[in-house]
JSON list of C-alpha atoms in Angstrom, two decimals:
[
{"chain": "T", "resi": 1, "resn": "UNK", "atom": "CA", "xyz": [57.25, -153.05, -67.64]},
{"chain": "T", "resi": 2, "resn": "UNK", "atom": "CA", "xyz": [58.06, -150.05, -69.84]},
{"chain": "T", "resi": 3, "resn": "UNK", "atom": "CA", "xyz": [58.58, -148.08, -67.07]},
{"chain": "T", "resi": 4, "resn": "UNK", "atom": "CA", "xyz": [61.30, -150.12, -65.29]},
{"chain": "T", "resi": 5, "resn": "UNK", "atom": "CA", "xyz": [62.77, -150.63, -68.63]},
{"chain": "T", "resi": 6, "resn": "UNK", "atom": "CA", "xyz": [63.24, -146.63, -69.00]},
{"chain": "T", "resi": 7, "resn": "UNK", "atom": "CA", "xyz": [64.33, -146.87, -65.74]},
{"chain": "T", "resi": 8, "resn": "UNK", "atom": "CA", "xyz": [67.15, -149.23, -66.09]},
{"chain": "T", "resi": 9, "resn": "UNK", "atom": "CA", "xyz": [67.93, -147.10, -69.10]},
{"chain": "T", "resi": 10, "resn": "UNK", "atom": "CA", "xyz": [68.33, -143.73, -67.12]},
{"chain": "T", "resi": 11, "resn": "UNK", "atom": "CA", "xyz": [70.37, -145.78, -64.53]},
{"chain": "T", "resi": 12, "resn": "UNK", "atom": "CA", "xyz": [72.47, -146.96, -67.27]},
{"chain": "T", "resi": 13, "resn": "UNK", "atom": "CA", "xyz": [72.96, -143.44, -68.74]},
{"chain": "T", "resi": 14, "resn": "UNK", "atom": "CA", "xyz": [74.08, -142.08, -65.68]},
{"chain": "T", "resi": 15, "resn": "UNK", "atom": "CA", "xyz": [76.14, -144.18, -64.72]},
{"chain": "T", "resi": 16, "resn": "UNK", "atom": "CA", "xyz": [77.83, -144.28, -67.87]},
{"chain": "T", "resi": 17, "resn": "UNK", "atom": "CA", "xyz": [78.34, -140.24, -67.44]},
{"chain": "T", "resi": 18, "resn": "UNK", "atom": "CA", "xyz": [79.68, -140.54, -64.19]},
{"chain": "T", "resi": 19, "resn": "UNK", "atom": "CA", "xyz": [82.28, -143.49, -65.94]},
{"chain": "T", "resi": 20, "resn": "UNK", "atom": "CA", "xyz": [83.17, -140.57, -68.43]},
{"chain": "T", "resi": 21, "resn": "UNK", "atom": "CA", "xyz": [83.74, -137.68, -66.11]},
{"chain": "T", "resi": 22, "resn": "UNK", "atom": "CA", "xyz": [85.56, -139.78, -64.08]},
{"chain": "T", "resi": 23, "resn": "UNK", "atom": "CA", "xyz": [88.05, -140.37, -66.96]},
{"chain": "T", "resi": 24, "resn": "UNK", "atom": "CA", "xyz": [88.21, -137.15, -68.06]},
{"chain": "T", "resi": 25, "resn": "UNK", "atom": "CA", "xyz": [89.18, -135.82, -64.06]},
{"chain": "T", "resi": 26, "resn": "UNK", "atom": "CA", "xyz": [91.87, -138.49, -64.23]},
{"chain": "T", "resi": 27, "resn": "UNK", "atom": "CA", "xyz": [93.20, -137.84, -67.32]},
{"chain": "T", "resi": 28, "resn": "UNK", "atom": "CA", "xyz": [93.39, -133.71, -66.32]},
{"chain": "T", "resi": 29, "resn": "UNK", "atom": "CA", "xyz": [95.05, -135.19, -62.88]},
{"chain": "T", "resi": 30, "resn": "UNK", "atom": "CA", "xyz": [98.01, -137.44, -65.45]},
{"chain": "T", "resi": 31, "resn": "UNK", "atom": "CA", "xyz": [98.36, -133.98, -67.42]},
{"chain": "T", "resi": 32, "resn": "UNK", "atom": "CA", "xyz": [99.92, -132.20, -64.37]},
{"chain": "T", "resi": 33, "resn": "UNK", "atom": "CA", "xyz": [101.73, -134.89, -63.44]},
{"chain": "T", "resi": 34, "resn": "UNK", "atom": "CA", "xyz": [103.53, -135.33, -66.25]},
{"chain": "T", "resi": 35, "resn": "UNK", "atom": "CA", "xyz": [104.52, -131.33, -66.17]},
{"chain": "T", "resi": 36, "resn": "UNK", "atom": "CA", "xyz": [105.46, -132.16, -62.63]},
{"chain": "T", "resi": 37, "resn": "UNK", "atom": "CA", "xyz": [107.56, -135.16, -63.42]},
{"chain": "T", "resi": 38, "resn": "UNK", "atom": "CA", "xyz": [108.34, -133.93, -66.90]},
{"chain": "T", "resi": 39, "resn": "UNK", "atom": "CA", "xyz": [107.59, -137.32, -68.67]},
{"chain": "T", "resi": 40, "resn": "UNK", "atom": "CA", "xyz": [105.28, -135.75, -71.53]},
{"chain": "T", "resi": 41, "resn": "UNK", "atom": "CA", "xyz": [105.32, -138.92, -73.30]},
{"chain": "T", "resi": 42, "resn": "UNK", "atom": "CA", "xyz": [101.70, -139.99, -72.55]},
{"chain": "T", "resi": 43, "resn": "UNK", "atom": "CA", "xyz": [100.10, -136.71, -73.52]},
{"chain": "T", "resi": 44, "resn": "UNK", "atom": "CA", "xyz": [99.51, -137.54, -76.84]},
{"chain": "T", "resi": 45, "resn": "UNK", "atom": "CA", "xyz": [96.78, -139.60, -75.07]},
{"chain": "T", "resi": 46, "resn": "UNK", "atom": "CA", "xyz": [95.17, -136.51, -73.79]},
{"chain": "T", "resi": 47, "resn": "UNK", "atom": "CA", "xyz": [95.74, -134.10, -75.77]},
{"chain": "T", "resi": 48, "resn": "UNK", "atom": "CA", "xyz": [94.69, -133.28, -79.59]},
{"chain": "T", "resi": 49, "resn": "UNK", "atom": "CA", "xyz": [96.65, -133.09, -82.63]},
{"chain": "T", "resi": 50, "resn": "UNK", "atom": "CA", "xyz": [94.45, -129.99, -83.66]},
{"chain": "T", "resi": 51, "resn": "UNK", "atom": "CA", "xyz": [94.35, -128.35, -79.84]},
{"chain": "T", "resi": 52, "resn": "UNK", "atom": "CA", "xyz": [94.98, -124.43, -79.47]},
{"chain": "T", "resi": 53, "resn": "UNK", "atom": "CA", "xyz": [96.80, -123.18, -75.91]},
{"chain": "T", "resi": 54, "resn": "UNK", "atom": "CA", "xyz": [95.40, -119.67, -76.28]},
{"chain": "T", "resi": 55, "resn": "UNK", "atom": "CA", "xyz": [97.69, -117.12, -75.06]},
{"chain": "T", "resi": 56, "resn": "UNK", "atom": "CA", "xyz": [100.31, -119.79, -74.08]},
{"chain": "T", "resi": 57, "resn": "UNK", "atom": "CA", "xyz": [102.97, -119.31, -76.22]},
{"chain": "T", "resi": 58, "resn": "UNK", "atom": "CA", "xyz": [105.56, -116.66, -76.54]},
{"chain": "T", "resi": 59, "resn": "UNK", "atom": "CA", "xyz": [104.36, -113.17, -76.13]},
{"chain": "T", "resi": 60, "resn": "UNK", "atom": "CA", "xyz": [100.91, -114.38, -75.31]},
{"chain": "T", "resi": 61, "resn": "UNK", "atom": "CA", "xyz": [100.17, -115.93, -78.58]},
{"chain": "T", "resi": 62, "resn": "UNK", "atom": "CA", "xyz": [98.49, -119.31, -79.59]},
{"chain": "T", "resi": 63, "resn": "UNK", "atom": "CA", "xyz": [99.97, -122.56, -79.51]},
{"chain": "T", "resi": 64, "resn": "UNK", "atom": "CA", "xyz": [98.18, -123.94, -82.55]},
{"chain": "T", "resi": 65, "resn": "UNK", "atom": "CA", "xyz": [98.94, -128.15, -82.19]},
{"chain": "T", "resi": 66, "resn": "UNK", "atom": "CA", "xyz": [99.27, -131.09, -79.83]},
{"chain": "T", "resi": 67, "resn": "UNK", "atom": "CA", "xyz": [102.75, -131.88, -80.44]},
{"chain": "T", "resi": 68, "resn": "UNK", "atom": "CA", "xyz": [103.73, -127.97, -79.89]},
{"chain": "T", "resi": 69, "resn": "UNK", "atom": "CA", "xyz": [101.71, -127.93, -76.57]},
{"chain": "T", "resi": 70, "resn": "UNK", "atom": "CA", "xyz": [103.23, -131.14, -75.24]},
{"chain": "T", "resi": 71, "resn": "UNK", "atom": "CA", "xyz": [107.00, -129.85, -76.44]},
{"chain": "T", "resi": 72, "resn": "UNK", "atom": "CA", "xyz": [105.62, -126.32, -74.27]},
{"chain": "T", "resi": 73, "resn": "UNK", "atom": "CA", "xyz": [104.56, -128.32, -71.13]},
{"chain": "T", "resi": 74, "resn": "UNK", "atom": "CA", "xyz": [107.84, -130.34, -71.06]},
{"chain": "T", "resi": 75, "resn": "UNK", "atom": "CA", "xyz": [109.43, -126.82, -71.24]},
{"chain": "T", "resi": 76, "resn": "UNK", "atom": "CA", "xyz": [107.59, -125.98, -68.42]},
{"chain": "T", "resi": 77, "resn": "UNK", "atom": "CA", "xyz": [109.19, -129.06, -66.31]},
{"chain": "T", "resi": 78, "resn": "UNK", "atom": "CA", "xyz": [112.75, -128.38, -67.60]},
{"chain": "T", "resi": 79, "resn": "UNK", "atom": "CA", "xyz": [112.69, -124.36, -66.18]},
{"chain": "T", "resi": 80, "resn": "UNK", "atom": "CA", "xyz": [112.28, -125.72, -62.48]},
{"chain": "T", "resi": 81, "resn": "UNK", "atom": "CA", "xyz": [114.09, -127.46, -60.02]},
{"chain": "T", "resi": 82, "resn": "UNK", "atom": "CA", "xyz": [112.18, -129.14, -57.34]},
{"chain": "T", "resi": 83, "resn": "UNK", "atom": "CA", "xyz": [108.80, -128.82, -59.42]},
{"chain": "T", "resi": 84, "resn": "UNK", "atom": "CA", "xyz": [105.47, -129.07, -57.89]},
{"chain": "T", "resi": 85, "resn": "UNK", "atom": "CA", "xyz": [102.15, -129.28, -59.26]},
{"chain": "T", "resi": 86, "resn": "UNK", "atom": "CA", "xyz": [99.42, -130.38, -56.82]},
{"chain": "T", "resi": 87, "resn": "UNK", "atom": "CA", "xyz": [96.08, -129.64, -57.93]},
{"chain": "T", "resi": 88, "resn": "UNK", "atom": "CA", "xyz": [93.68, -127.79, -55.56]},
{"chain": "T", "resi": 89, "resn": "UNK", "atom": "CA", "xyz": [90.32, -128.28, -56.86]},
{"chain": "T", "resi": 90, "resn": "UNK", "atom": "CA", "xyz": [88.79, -129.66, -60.27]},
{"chain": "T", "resi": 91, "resn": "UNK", "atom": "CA", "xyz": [84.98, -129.60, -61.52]},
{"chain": "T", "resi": 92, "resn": "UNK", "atom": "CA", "xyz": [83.75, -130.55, -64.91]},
{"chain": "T", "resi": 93, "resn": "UNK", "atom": "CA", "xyz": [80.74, -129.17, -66.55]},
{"chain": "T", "resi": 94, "resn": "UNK", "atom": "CA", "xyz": [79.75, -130.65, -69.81]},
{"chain": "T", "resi": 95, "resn": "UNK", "atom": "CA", "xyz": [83.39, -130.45, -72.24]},
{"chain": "T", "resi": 96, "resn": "UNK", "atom": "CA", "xyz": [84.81, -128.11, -70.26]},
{"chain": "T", "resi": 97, "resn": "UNK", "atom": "CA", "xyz": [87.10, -129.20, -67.27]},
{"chain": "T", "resi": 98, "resn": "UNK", "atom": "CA", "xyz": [88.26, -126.55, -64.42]},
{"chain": "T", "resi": 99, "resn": "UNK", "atom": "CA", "xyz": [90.98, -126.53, -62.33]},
{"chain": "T", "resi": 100, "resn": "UNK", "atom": "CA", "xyz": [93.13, -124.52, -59.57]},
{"chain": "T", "resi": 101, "resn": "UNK", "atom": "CA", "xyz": [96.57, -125.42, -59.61]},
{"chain": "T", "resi": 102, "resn": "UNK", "atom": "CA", "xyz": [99.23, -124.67, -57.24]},
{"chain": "T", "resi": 103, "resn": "UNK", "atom": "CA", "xyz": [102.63, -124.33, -58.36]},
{"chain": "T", "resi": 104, "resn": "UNK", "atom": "CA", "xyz": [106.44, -124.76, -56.62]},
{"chain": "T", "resi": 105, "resn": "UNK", "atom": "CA", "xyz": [109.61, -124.68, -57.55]},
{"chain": "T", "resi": 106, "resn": "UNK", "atom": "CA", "xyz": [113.07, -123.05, -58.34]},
{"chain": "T", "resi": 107, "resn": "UNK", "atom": "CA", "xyz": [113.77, -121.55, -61.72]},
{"chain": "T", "resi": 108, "resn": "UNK", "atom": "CA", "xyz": [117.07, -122.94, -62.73]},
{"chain": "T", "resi": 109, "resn": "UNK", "atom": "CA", "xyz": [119.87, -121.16, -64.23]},
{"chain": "T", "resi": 110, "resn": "UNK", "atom": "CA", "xyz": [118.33, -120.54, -67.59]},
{"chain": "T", "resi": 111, "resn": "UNK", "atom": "CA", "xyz": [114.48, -121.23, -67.05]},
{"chain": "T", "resi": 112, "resn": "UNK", "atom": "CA", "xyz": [112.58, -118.73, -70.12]},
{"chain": "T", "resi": 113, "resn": "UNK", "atom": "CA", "xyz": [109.32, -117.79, -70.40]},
{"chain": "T", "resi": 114, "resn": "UNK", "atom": "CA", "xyz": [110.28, -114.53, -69.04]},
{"chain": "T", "resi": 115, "resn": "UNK", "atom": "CA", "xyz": [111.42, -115.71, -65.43]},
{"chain": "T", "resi": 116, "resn": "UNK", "atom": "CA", "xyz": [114.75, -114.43, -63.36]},
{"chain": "T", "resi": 117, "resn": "UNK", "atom": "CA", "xyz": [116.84, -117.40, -62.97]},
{"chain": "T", "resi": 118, "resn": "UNK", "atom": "CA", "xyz": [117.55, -119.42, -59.48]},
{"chain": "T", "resi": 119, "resn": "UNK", "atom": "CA", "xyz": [114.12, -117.61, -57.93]},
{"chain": "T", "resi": 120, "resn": "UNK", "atom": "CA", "xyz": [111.55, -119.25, -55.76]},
{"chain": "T", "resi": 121, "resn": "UNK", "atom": "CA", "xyz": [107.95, -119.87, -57.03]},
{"chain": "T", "resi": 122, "resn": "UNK", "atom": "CA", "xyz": [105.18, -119.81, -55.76]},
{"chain": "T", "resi": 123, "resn": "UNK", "atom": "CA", "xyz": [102.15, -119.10, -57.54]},
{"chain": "T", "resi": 124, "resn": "UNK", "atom": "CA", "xyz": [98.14, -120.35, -58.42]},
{"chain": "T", "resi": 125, "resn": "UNK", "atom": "CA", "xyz": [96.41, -120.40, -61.20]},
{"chain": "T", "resi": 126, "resn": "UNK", "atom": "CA", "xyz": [93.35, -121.72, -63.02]},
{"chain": "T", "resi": 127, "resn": "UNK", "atom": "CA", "xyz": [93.37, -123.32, -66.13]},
{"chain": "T", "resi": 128, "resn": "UNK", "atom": "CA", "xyz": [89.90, -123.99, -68.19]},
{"chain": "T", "resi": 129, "resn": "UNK", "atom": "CA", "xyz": [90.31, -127.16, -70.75]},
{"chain": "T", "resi": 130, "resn": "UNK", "atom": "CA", "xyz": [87.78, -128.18, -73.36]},
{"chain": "T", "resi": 131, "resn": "UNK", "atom": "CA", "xyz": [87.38, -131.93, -74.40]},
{"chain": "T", "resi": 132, "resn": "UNK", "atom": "CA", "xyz": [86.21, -133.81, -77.46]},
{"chain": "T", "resi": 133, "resn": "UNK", "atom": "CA", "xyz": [85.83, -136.93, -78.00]},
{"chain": "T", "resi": 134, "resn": "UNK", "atom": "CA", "xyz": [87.58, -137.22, -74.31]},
{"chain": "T", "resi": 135, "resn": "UNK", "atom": "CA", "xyz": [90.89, -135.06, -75.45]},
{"chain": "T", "resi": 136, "resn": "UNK", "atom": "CA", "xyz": [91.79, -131.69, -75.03]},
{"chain": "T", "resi": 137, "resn": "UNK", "atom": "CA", "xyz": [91.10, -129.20, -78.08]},
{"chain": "T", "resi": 138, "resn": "UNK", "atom": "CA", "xyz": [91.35, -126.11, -75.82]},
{"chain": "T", "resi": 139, "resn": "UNK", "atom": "CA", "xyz": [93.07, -124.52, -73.31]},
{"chain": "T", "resi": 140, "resn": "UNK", "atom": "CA", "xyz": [92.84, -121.43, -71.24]},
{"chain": "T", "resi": 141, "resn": "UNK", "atom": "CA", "xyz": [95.01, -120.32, -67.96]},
{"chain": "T", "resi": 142, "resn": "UNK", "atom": "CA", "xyz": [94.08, -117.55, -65.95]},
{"chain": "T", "resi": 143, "resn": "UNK", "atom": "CA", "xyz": [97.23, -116.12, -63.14]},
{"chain": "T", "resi": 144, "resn": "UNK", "atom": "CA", "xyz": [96.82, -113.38, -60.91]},
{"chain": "T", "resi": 145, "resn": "UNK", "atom": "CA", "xyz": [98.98, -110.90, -62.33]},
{"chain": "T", "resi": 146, "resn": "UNK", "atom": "CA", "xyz": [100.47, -109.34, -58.95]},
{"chain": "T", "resi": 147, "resn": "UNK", "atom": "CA", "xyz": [101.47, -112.99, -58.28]},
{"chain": "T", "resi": 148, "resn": "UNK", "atom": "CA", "xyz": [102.83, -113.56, -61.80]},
{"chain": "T", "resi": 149, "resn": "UNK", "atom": "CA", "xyz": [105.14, -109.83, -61.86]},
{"chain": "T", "resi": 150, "resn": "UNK", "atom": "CA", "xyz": [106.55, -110.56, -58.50]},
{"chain": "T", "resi": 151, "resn": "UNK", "atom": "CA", "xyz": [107.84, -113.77, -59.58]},
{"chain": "T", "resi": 152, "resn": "UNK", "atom": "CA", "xyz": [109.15, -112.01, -62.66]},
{"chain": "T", "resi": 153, "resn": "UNK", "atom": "CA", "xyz": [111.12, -109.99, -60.52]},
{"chain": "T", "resi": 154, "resn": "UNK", "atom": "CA", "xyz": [109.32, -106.96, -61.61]}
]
């Protein structure tokens, strides 16, 4: 009887892990959506008051707070015309949450973060996310240079 009993608790476990994961993937997935769309107004569901985008502000440096992060990723929706983020391939392991993204669009006329206006992009890149407590606290993104320079006109 104890055995089935540990059993059914393993099962239980499990499946409750796989419930979790599955939330976190989907929650990643609304996160590019909402750059894609550029309605940022849910990511305060997904992403922490404390988080740090390391390296994604100007010049490379941190972005050291939820609200600054969500106000960068909206950003990031209002420098493109015809946006498109579809997302290539996600894993999880543990808190940490990988994913290749592929990105499309047109800068428009005045688009920042260092990008030529009215110019075609094209470009992949993968971005490394760490949860607590099922929200983001930290973000990474990793861009092939080459790709990132040509699209900088340089």
């Amino acid at each position: 009887m104890k055995k089935i009993v540990l059993l059914q608790f393993a099962v239980l476990c499990t499946i409750i892990g796989f419930a979790q994961k599955d939330k976190a993937m989907a929650n990643n997935r609304s996160i590019y959506k909402a750059i894609e769309t550029g309605d940022v107004s849910t990511l305060k569901n997904y992403i922490a008051k404390d988080a740090v985008d390391h390296g994604g502000g100007a010049n490379g440096q941190d972005i050291t707070n939820g609200d600054s992060i969500i106000s960068m990723l909206g950003n990031i929706h209002n420098s493109f015309t015809n946006l498109k983020v579809d997302v290539i391939a996600d894993a999880i392991n543990g808190d940490y949450v990988f994913t290749l993204v592929h990105m499309t669009g047109n800068t428009n006329a005045n688009p920042g973060m260092g990008m030529p206006p009215n110019k075609a992009i094209d470009s992949k890149s993968v971005d490394v996310v760490r949860l607590k407590d099922g929200k983001a606290v930290e973000h990474w993104g990793f861009e092939d240079p080459k790709e990132m320079m040509q699209m900088m006109g340089k």
